[in-house]
Amino acid sequence: MTGSFRRIGALGAATVAAVAFASAAPVAAAPAVDGFEFTLYAKEVPTDESGEDTGRAPEPGDSFAFADDLSRTKGGESVGRDGVTCTVVRAGSPADLLCVGTFVLNGGPGGQLTGQNLISFDPSNEAPAAFDIAVTGGTGDFRDARGYIRSTPDGDYARLEFHITR
């Protein structure tokens, strides 16, 4: 994997992103018709880097996993977490990653959200573009969830704007 490939995947997959509410300090969510609208920030957590950068271009079938802490503000207290896997499904320029993630929500409302997306990117471009993630379901208070999450790179974070309906 190239460094660019890892960064794009981290931003993209992380943004398959995460919904979270802390019981002591709930996320300020604007009520939507039978749903929620709110913003969180995702920050990748360190992992074992046994899959070090090989210096070669990504190939179909290459995959990686990562996790993020989620907060209401950059550097703020964690209100949730996610786990994401991405697989290269098309190599070249552009390349495509298929990413799927599950997001654990703390406090109330509580439950989990799932999402997925196909992220197209140019491996030579260090500045990834914003993209949308499809919300494919949920559990607990997010049972039957649908909608999308807009992920926008924001320095070392991904800004995640949630538009959730039920």
JSON list of C-alpha atoms in Angstrom, two decimals:
[
{"chain": "A", "resi": 1, "resn": "MET", "atom": "CA", "xyz": [0.00, 0.00, 0.00]},
{"chain": "A", "resi": 2, "resn": "THR", "atom": "CA", "xyz": [1.21, 3.48, -0.67]},
{"chain": "A", "resi": 3, "resn": "GLY", "atom": "CA", "xyz": [1.00, 6.19, 1.99]},
{"chain": "A", "resi": 4, "resn": "SER", "atom": "CA", "xyz": [-1.60, 7.97, -0.13]},
{"chain": "A", "resi": 5, "resn": "PHE", "atom": "CA", "xyz": [-3.66, 4.77, -0.36]},
{"chain": "A", "resi": 6, "resn": "ARG", "atom": "CA", "xyz": [-3.58, 4.36, 3.44]},
{"chain": "A", "resi": 7, "resn": "ARG", "atom": "CA", "xyz": [-4.54, 8.00, 4.07]},
{"chain": "A", "resi": 8, "resn": "ILE", "atom": "CA", "xyz": [-7.43, 7.92, 1.59]},
{"chain": "A", "resi": 9, "resn": "GLY", "atom": "CA", "xyz": [-8.68, 4.68, 3.07]},
{"chain": "A", "resi": 10, "resn": "ALA", "atom": "CA", "xyz": [-8.41, 6.00, 6.58]},
{"chain": "A", "resi": 11, "resn": "LEU", "atom": "CA", "xyz": [-10.34, 9.14, 5.76]},
{"chain": "A", "resi": 12, "resn": "GLY", "atom": "CA", "xyz": [-12.86, 7.35, 3.60]},
{"chain": "A", "resi": 13, "resn": "ALA", "atom": "CA", "xyz": [-13.48, 4.35, 5.65]},
{"chain": "A", "resi": 14, "resn": "ALA", "atom": "CA", "xyz": [-13.37, 6.19, 8.84]},
{"chain": "A", "resi": 15, "resn": "THR", "atom": "CA", "xyz": [-16.08, 8.09, 7.48]},
{"chain": "A", "resi": 16, "resn": "VAL", "atom": "CA", "xyz": [-18.20, 5.17, 6.94]},
{"chain": "A", "resi": 17, "resn": "ALA", "atom": "CA", "xyz": [-18.36, 6.74, 10.15]},
{"chain": "A", "resi": 18, "resn": "ALA", "atom": "CA", "xyz": [-19.78, 6.84, 13.38]},
{"chain": "A", "resi": 19, "resn": "VAL", "atom": "CA", "xyz": [-22.58, 8.01, 15.36]},
{"chain": "A", "resi": 20, "resn": "ALA", "atom": "CA", "xyz": [-22.25, 8.47, 19.01]},
{"chain": "A", "resi": 21, "resn": "PHE", "atom": "CA", "xyz": [-23.98, 10.02, 21.92]},
{"chain": "A", "resi": 22, "resn": "ALA", "atom": "CA", "xyz": [-22.50, 10.19, 25.41]},
{"chain": "A", "resi": 23, "resn": "SER", "atom": "CA", "xyz": [-24.99, 9.63, 28.21]},
{"chain": "A", "resi": 24, "resn": "ALA", "atom": "CA", "xyz": [-23.49, 12.34, 30.41]},
{"chain": "A", "resi": 25, "resn": "ALA", "atom": "CA", "xyz": [-23.00, 14.80, 27.55]},
{"chain": "A", "resi": 26, "resn": "PRO", "atom": "CA", "xyz": [-25.23, 13.94, 24.59]},
{"chain": "A", "resi": 27, "resn": "VAL", "atom": "CA", "xyz": [-24.30, 15.09, 21.11]},
{"chain": "A", "resi": 28, "resn": "ALA", "atom": "CA", "xyz": [-26.28, 18.16, 20.18]},
{"chain": "A", "resi": 29, "resn": "ALA", "atom": "CA", "xyz": [-28.46, 16.71, 17.46]},
{"chain": "A", "resi": 30, "resn": "ALA", "atom": "CA", "xyz": [-30.88, 18.86, 15.53]},
{"chain": "A", "resi": 31, "resn": "PRO", "atom": "CA", "xyz": [-34.14, 16.94, 15.28]},
{"chain": "A", "resi": 32, "resn": "ALA", "atom": "CA", "xyz": [-34.92, 15.82, 11.78]},
{"chain": "A", "resi": 33, "resn": "VAL", "atom": "CA", "xyz": [-38.18, 14.23, 10.73]},
{"chain": "A", "resi": 34, "resn": "ASP", "atom": "CA", "xyz": [-37.94, 10.84, 12.47]},
{"chain": "A", "resi": 35, "resn": "GLY", "atom": "CA", "xyz": [-34.15, 11.10, 12.62]},
{"chain": "A", "resi": 36, "resn": "PHE", "atom": "CA", "xyz": [-31.05, 13.03, 13.61]},
{"chain": "A", "resi": 37, "resn": "GLU", "atom": "CA", "xyz": [-28.65, 15.54, 12.11]},
{"chain": "A", "resi": 38, "resn": "PHE", "atom": "CA", "xyz": [-25.31, 16.20, 13.82]},
{"chain": "A", "resi": 39, "resn": "THR", "atom": "CA", "xyz": [-21.56, 16.49, 13.26]},
{"chain": "A", "resi": 40, "resn": "LEU", "atom": "CA", "xyz": [-18.74, 14.40, 14.74]},
{"chain": "A", "resi": 41, "resn": "TYR", "atom": "CA", "xyz": [-14.98, 14.24, 14.18]},
{"chain": "A", "resi": 42, "resn": "ALA", "atom": "CA", "xyz": [-13.15, 10.96, 13.52]},
{"chain": "A", "resi": 43, "resn": "LYS", "atom": "CA", "xyz": [-9.50, 10.47, 14.50]},
{"chain": "A", "resi": 44, "resn": "GLU", "atom": "CA", "xyz": [-7.72, 7.24, 13.59]},
{"chain": "A", "resi": 45, "resn": "VAL", "atom": "CA", "xyz": [-6.29, 5.37, 16.59]},
{"chain": "A", "resi": 46, "resn": "PRO", "atom": "CA", "xyz": [-2.83, 3.79, 16.41]},
{"chain": "A", "resi": 47, "resn": "THR", "atom": "CA", "xyz": [-2.76, 0.16, 15.34]},
{"chain": "A", "resi": 48, "resn": "ASP", "atom": "CA", "xyz": [-0.13, -2.52, 14.87]},
{"chain": "A", "resi": 49, "resn": "GLU", "atom": "CA", "xyz": [1.54, -1.54, 11.60]},
{"chain": "A", "resi": 50, "resn": "SER", "atom": "CA", "xyz": [2.46, -5.10, 10.63]},
{"chain": "A", "resi": 51, "resn": "GLY", "atom": "CA", "xyz": [1.15, -4.23, 7.15]},
{"chain": "A", "resi": 52, "resn": "GLU", "atom": "CA", "xyz": [3.86, -1.64, 6.55]},
{"chain": "A", "resi": 53, "resn": "ASP", "atom": "CA", "xyz": [3.97, 0.30, 3.30]},
{"chain": "A", "resi": 54, "resn": "THR", "atom": "CA", "xyz": [5.54, -1.96, 0.68]},
{"chain": "A", "resi": 55, "resn": "GLY", "atom": "CA", "xyz": [6.17, 0.88, -1.75]},
{"chain": "A", "resi": 56, "resn": "ARG", "atom": "CA", "xyz": [4.12, -0.86, -4.45]},
{"chain": "A", "resi": 57, "resn": "ALA", "atom": "CA", "xyz": [0.87, 0.38, -5.93]},
{"chain": "A", "resi": 58, "resn": "PRO", "atom": "CA", "xyz": [-2.32, -1.10, -4.43]},
{"chain": "A", "resi": 59, "resn": "GLU", "atom": "CA", "xyz": [-3.78, -4.08, -6.29]},
{"chain": "A", "resi": 60, "resn": "PRO", "atom": "CA", "xyz": [-7.32, -5.50, -6.35]},
{"chain": "A", "resi": 61, "resn": "GLY", "atom": "CA", "xyz": [-7.81, -7.68, -3.30]},
{"chain": "A", "resi": 62, "resn": "ASP", "atom": "CA", "xyz": [-5.46, -5.66, -1.07]},
{"chain": "A", "resi": 63, "resn": "SER", "atom": "CA", "xyz": [-7.26, -4.78, 2.14]},
{"chain": "A", "resi": 64, "resn": "PHE", "atom": "CA", "xyz": [-6.73, -3.12, 5.49]},
{"chain": "A", "resi": 65, "resn": "ALA", "atom": "CA", "xyz": [-8.65, -2.36, 8.65]},
{"chain": "A", "resi": 66, "resn": "PHE", "atom": "CA", "xyz": [-8.58, 0.58, 11.04]},
{"chain": "A", "resi": 67, "resn": "ALA", "atom": "CA", "xyz": [-10.44, 2.13, 13.95]},
{"chain": "A", "resi": 68, "resn": "ASP", "atom": "CA", "xyz": [-11.35, 5.69, 14.90]},
{"chain": "A", "resi": 69, "resn": "ASP", "atom": "CA", "xyz": [-12.32, 7.50, 18.06]},
{"chain": "A", "resi": 70, "resn": "LEU", "atom": "CA", "xyz": [-15.27, 9.83, 17.56]},
{"chain": "A", "resi": 71, "resn": "SER", "atom": "CA", "xyz": [-15.76, 13.17, 19.28]},
{"chain": "A", "resi": 72, "resn": "ARG", "atom": "CA", "xyz": [-18.00, 16.22, 19.06]},
{"chain": "A", "resi": 73, "resn": "THR", "atom": "CA", "xyz": [-15.01, 18.54, 18.64]},
{"chain": "A", "resi": 74, "resn": "LYS", "atom": "CA", "xyz": [-11.44, 18.05, 17.39]},
{"chain": "A", "resi": 75, "resn": "GLY", "atom": "CA", "xyz": [-9.47, 16.64, 20.30]},
{"chain": "A", "resi": 76, "resn": "GLY", "atom": "CA", "xyz": [-12.59, 16.47, 22.47]},
{"chain": "A", "resi": 77, "resn": "GLU", "atom": "CA", "xyz": [-13.75, 13.65, 24.70]},
{"chain": "A", "resi": 78, "resn": "SER", "atom": "CA", "xyz": [-14.52, 10.41, 22.86]},
{"chain": "A", "resi": 79, "resn": "VAL", "atom": "CA", "xyz": [-18.25, 9.73, 22.39]},
{"chain": "A", "resi": 80, "resn": "GLY", "atom": "CA", "xyz": [-17.90, 6.56, 20.32]},
{"chain": "A", "resi": 81, "resn": "ARG", "atom": "CA", "xyz": [-15.73, 4.40, 18.13]},
{"chain": "A", "resi": 82, "resn": "ASP", "atom": "CA", "xyz": [-15.77, 2.56, 14.83]},
{"chain": "A", "resi": 83, "resn": "GLY", "atom": "CA", "xyz": [-14.17, -0.35, 13.05]},
{"chain": "A", "resi": 84, "resn": "VAL", "atom": "CA", "xyz": [-13.73, -0.26, 9.29]},
{"chain": "A", "resi": 85, "resn": "THR", "atom": "CA", "xyz": [-12.36, -2.55, 6.59]},
{"chain": "A", "resi": 86, "resn": "CYS", "atom": "CA", "xyz": [-11.49, -1.48, 3.05]},
{"chain": "A", "resi": 87, "resn": "THR", "atom": "CA", "xyz": [-10.63, -3.59, 0.01]},
{"chain": "A", "resi": 88, "resn": "VAL", "atom": "CA", "xyz": [-9.16, -2.38, -3.28]},
{"chain": "A", "resi": 89, "resn": "VAL", "atom": "CA", "xyz": [-11.60, -3.34, -6.04]},
{"chain": "A", "resi": 90, "resn": "ARG", "atom": "CA", "xyz": [-10.02, -1.33, -8.88]},
{"chain": "A", "resi": 91, "resn": "ALA", "atom": "CA", "xyz": [-6.39, -0.32, -9.28]},
{"chain": "A", "resi": 92, "resn": "GLY", "atom": "CA", "xyz": [-5.02, 2.53, -11.33]},
{"chain": "A", "resi": 93, "resn": "SER", "atom": "CA", "xyz": [-5.98, 6.14, -11.55]},
{"chain": "A", "resi": 94, "resn": "PRO", "atom": "CA", "xyz": [-8.60, 6.46, -10.33]},
{"chain": "A", "resi": 95, "resn": "ALA", "atom": "CA", "xyz": [-8.56, 3.56, -7.90]},
{"chain": "A", "resi": 96, "resn": "ASP", "atom": "CA", "xyz": [-11.63, 2.31, -5.99]},
{"chain": "A", "resi": 97, "resn": "LEU", "atom": "CA", "xyz": [-11.90, 1.14, -2.38]},
{"chain": "A", "resi": 98, "resn": "LEU", "atom": "CA", "xyz": [-14.95, -0.68, -1.09]},
{"chain": "A", "resi": 99, "resn": "CYS", "atom": "CA", "xyz": [-15.26, 0.21, 2.62]},
{"chain": "A", "resi": 100, "resn": "VAL", "atom": "CA", "xyz": [-17.65, -1.18, 5.23]},
{"chain": "A", "resi": 101, "resn": "GLY", "atom": "CA", "xyz": [-17.84, -0.07, 8.87]},
{"chain": "A", "resi": 102, "resn": "THR", "atom": "CA", "xyz": [-19.71, -0.54, 12.12]},
{"chain": "A", "resi": 103, "resn": "PHE", "atom": "CA", "xyz": [-19.99, 2.22, 14.67]},
{"chain": "A", "resi": 104, "resn": "VAL", "atom": "CA", "xyz": [-20.66, 1.77, 18.38]},
{"chain": "A", "resi": 105, "resn": "LEU", "atom": "CA", "xyz": [-22.68, 4.51, 20.05]},
{"chain": "A", "resi": 106, "resn": "ASN", "atom": "CA", "xyz": [-22.23, 5.37, 23.72]},
{"chain": "A", "resi": 107, "resn": "GLY", "atom": "CA", "xyz": [-25.06, 6.45, 25.99]},
{"chain": "A", "resi": 108, "resn": "GLY", "atom": "CA", "xyz": [-28.53, 7.31, 24.81]},
{"chain": "A", "resi": 109, "resn": "PRO", "atom": "CA", "xyz": [-29.74, 7.07, 22.22]},
{"chain": "A", "resi": 110, "resn": "GLY", "atom": "CA", "xyz": [-27.66, 3.95, 21.90]},
{"chain": "A", "resi": 111, "resn": "GLY", "atom": "CA", "xyz": [-26.98, 1.20, 19.45]},
{"chain": "A", "resi": 112, "resn": "GLN", "atom": "CA", "xyz": [-24.85, 0.73, 16.39]},
{"chain": "A", "resi": 113, "resn": "LEU", "atom": "CA", "xyz": [-24.87, 2.08, 12.85]},
{"chain": "A", "resi": 114, "resn": "THR", "atom": "CA", "xyz": [-23.49, 0.42, 9.74]},
{"chain": "A", "resi": 115, "resn": "GLY", "atom": "CA", "xyz": [-22.39, 2.11, 6.55]},
{"chain": "A", "resi": 116, "resn": "GLN", "atom": "CA", "xyz": [-20.54, 1.49, 3.31]},
{"chain": "A", "resi": 117, "resn": "ASN", "atom": "CA", "xyz": [-19.20, 3.29, 0.30]},
{"chain": "A", "resi": 118, "resn": "LEU", "atom": "CA", "xyz": [-17.13, 2.97, -2.83]},
{"chain": "A", "resi": 119, "resn": "ILE", "atom": "CA", "xyz": [-14.40, 5.58, -2.69]},
{"chain": "A", "resi": 120, "resn": "SER", "atom": "CA", "xyz": [-12.72, 6.59, -5.94]},
{"chain": "A", "resi": 121, "resn": "PHE", "atom": "CA", "xyz": [-9.40, 8.40, -5.67]},
{"chain": "A", "resi": 122, "resn": "ASP", "atom": "CA", "xyz": [-6.26, 9.30, -7.53]},
{"chain": "A", "resi": 123, "resn": "PRO", "atom": "CA", "xyz": [-3.34, 7.66, -5.67]},
{"chain": "A", "resi": 124, "resn": "SER", "atom": "CA", "xyz": [-1.04, 10.55, -6.66]},
{"chain": "A", "resi": 125, "resn": "ASN", "atom": "CA", "xyz": [-3.34, 13.16, -5.08]},
{"chain": "A", "resi": 126, "resn": "GLU", "atom": "CA", "xyz": [-2.54, 13.78, -1.39]},
{"chain": "A", "resi": 127, "resn": "ALA", "atom": "CA", "xyz": [-5.68, 15.89, -0.87]},
{"chain": "A", "resi": 128, "resn": "PRO", "atom": "CA", "xyz": [-8.73, 13.59, -0.88]},
{"chain": "A", "resi": 129, "resn": "ALA", "atom": "CA", "xyz": [-12.11, 15.04, -1.74]},
{"chain": "A", "resi": 130, "resn": "ALA", "atom": "CA", "xyz": [-15.26, 14.98, 0.39]},
{"chain": "A", "resi": 131, "resn": "PHE", "atom": "CA", "xyz": [-17.61, 12.05, -0.20]},
{"chain": "A", "resi": 132, "resn": "ASP", "atom": "CA", "xyz": [-20.88, 10.53, 1.04]},
{"chain": "A", "resi": 133, "resn": "ILE", "atom": "CA", "xyz": [-21.32, 7.24, 2.93]},
{"chain": "A", "resi": 134, "resn": "ALA", "atom": "CA", "xyz": [-24.58, 5.29, 2.73]},
{"chain": "A", "resi": 135, "resn": "VAL", "atom": "CA", "xyz": [-26.11, 4.36, 6.10]},
{"chain": "A", "resi": 136, "resn": "THR", "atom": "CA", "xyz": [-27.25, 0.76, 5.62]},
{"chain": "A", "resi": 137, "resn": "GLY", "atom": "CA", "xyz": [-28.83, -0.01, 8.99]},
{"chain": "A", "resi": 138, "resn": "GLY", "atom": "CA", "xyz": [-28.60, 0.08, 12.73]},
{"chain": "A", "resi": 139, "resn": "THR", "atom": "CA", "xyz": [-29.53, -1.51, 16.04]},
{"chain": "A", "resi": 140, "resn": "GLY", "atom": "CA", "xyz": [-31.06, -0.26, 19.27]},
{"chain": "A", "resi": 141, "resn": "ASP", "atom": "CA", "xyz": [-32.33, 3.30, 18.94]},
{"chain": "A", "resi": 142, "resn": "PHE", "atom": "CA", "xyz": [-31.03, 3.30, 15.35]},
{"chain": "A", "resi": 143, "resn": "ARG", "atom": "CA", "xyz": [-32.98, 0.22, 14.23]},
{"chain": "A", "resi": 144, "resn": "ASP", "atom": "CA", "xyz": [-34.08, 0.70, 10.59]},
{"chain": "A", "resi": 145, "resn": "ALA", "atom": "CA", "xyz": [-31.72, 3.70, 10.18]},
{"chain": "A", "resi": 146, "resn": "ARG", "atom": "CA", "xyz": [-31.12, 5.07, 6.69]},
{"chain": "A", "resi": 147, "resn": "GLY", "atom": "CA", "xyz": [-29.52, 8.21, 5.34]},
{"chain": "A", "resi": 148, "resn": "TYR", "atom": "CA", "xyz": [-26.01, 9.34, 4.60]},
{"chain": "A", "resi": 149, "resn": "ILE", "atom": "CA", "xyz": [-22.86, 10.72, 6.20]},
{"chain": "A", "resi": 150, "resn": "ARG", "atom": "CA", "xyz": [-20.88, 13.46, 4.45]},
{"chain": "A", "resi": 151, "resn": "SER", "atom": "CA", "xyz": [-17.16, 12.99, 5.16]},
{"chain": "A", "resi": 152, "resn": "THR", "atom": "CA", "xyz": [-14.84, 15.94, 4.64]},
{"chain": "A", "resi": 153, "resn": "PRO", "atom": "CA", "xyz": [-11.08, 15.79, 5.34]},
{"chain": "A", "resi": 154, "resn": "ASP", "atom": "CA", "xyz": [-10.15, 18.26, 8.09]},
{"chain": "A", "resi": 155, "resn": "GLY", "atom": "CA", "xyz": [-6.43, 18.05, 8.89]},
{"chain": "A", "resi": 156, "resn": "ASP", "atom": "CA", "xyz": [-5.74, 14.93, 10.97]},
{"chain": "A", "resi": 157, "resn": "TYR", "atom": "CA", "xyz": [-9.50, 14.41, 11.33]},
{"chain": "A", "resi": 158, "resn": "ALA", "atom": "CA", "xyz": [-12.48, 13.64, 9.18]},
{"chain": "A", "resi": 159, "resn": "ARG", "atom": "CA", "xyz": [-15.51, 15.87, 9.72]},
{"chain": "A", "resi": 160, "resn": "LEU", "atom": "CA", "xyz": [-18.62, 13.67, 9.62]},
{"chain": "A", "resi": 161, "resn": "GLU", "atom": "CA", "xyz": [-22.00, 15.29, 8.99]},
{"chain": "A", "resi": 162, "resn": "PHE", "atom": "CA", "xyz": [-24.75, 12.78, 9.80]},
{"chain": "A", "resi": 163, "resn": "HIS", "atom": "CA", "xyz": [-28.15, 12.87, 8.11]},
{"chain": "A", "resi": 164, "resn": "ILE", "atom": "CA", "xyz": [-30.02, 9.91, 9.65]},
{"chain": "A", "resi": 165, "resn": "THR", "atom": "CA", "xyz": [-33.66, 8.96, 9.11]},
{"chain": "A", "resi": 166, "resn": "ARG", "atom": "CA", "xyz": [-35.67, 6.00, 10.34]}
]
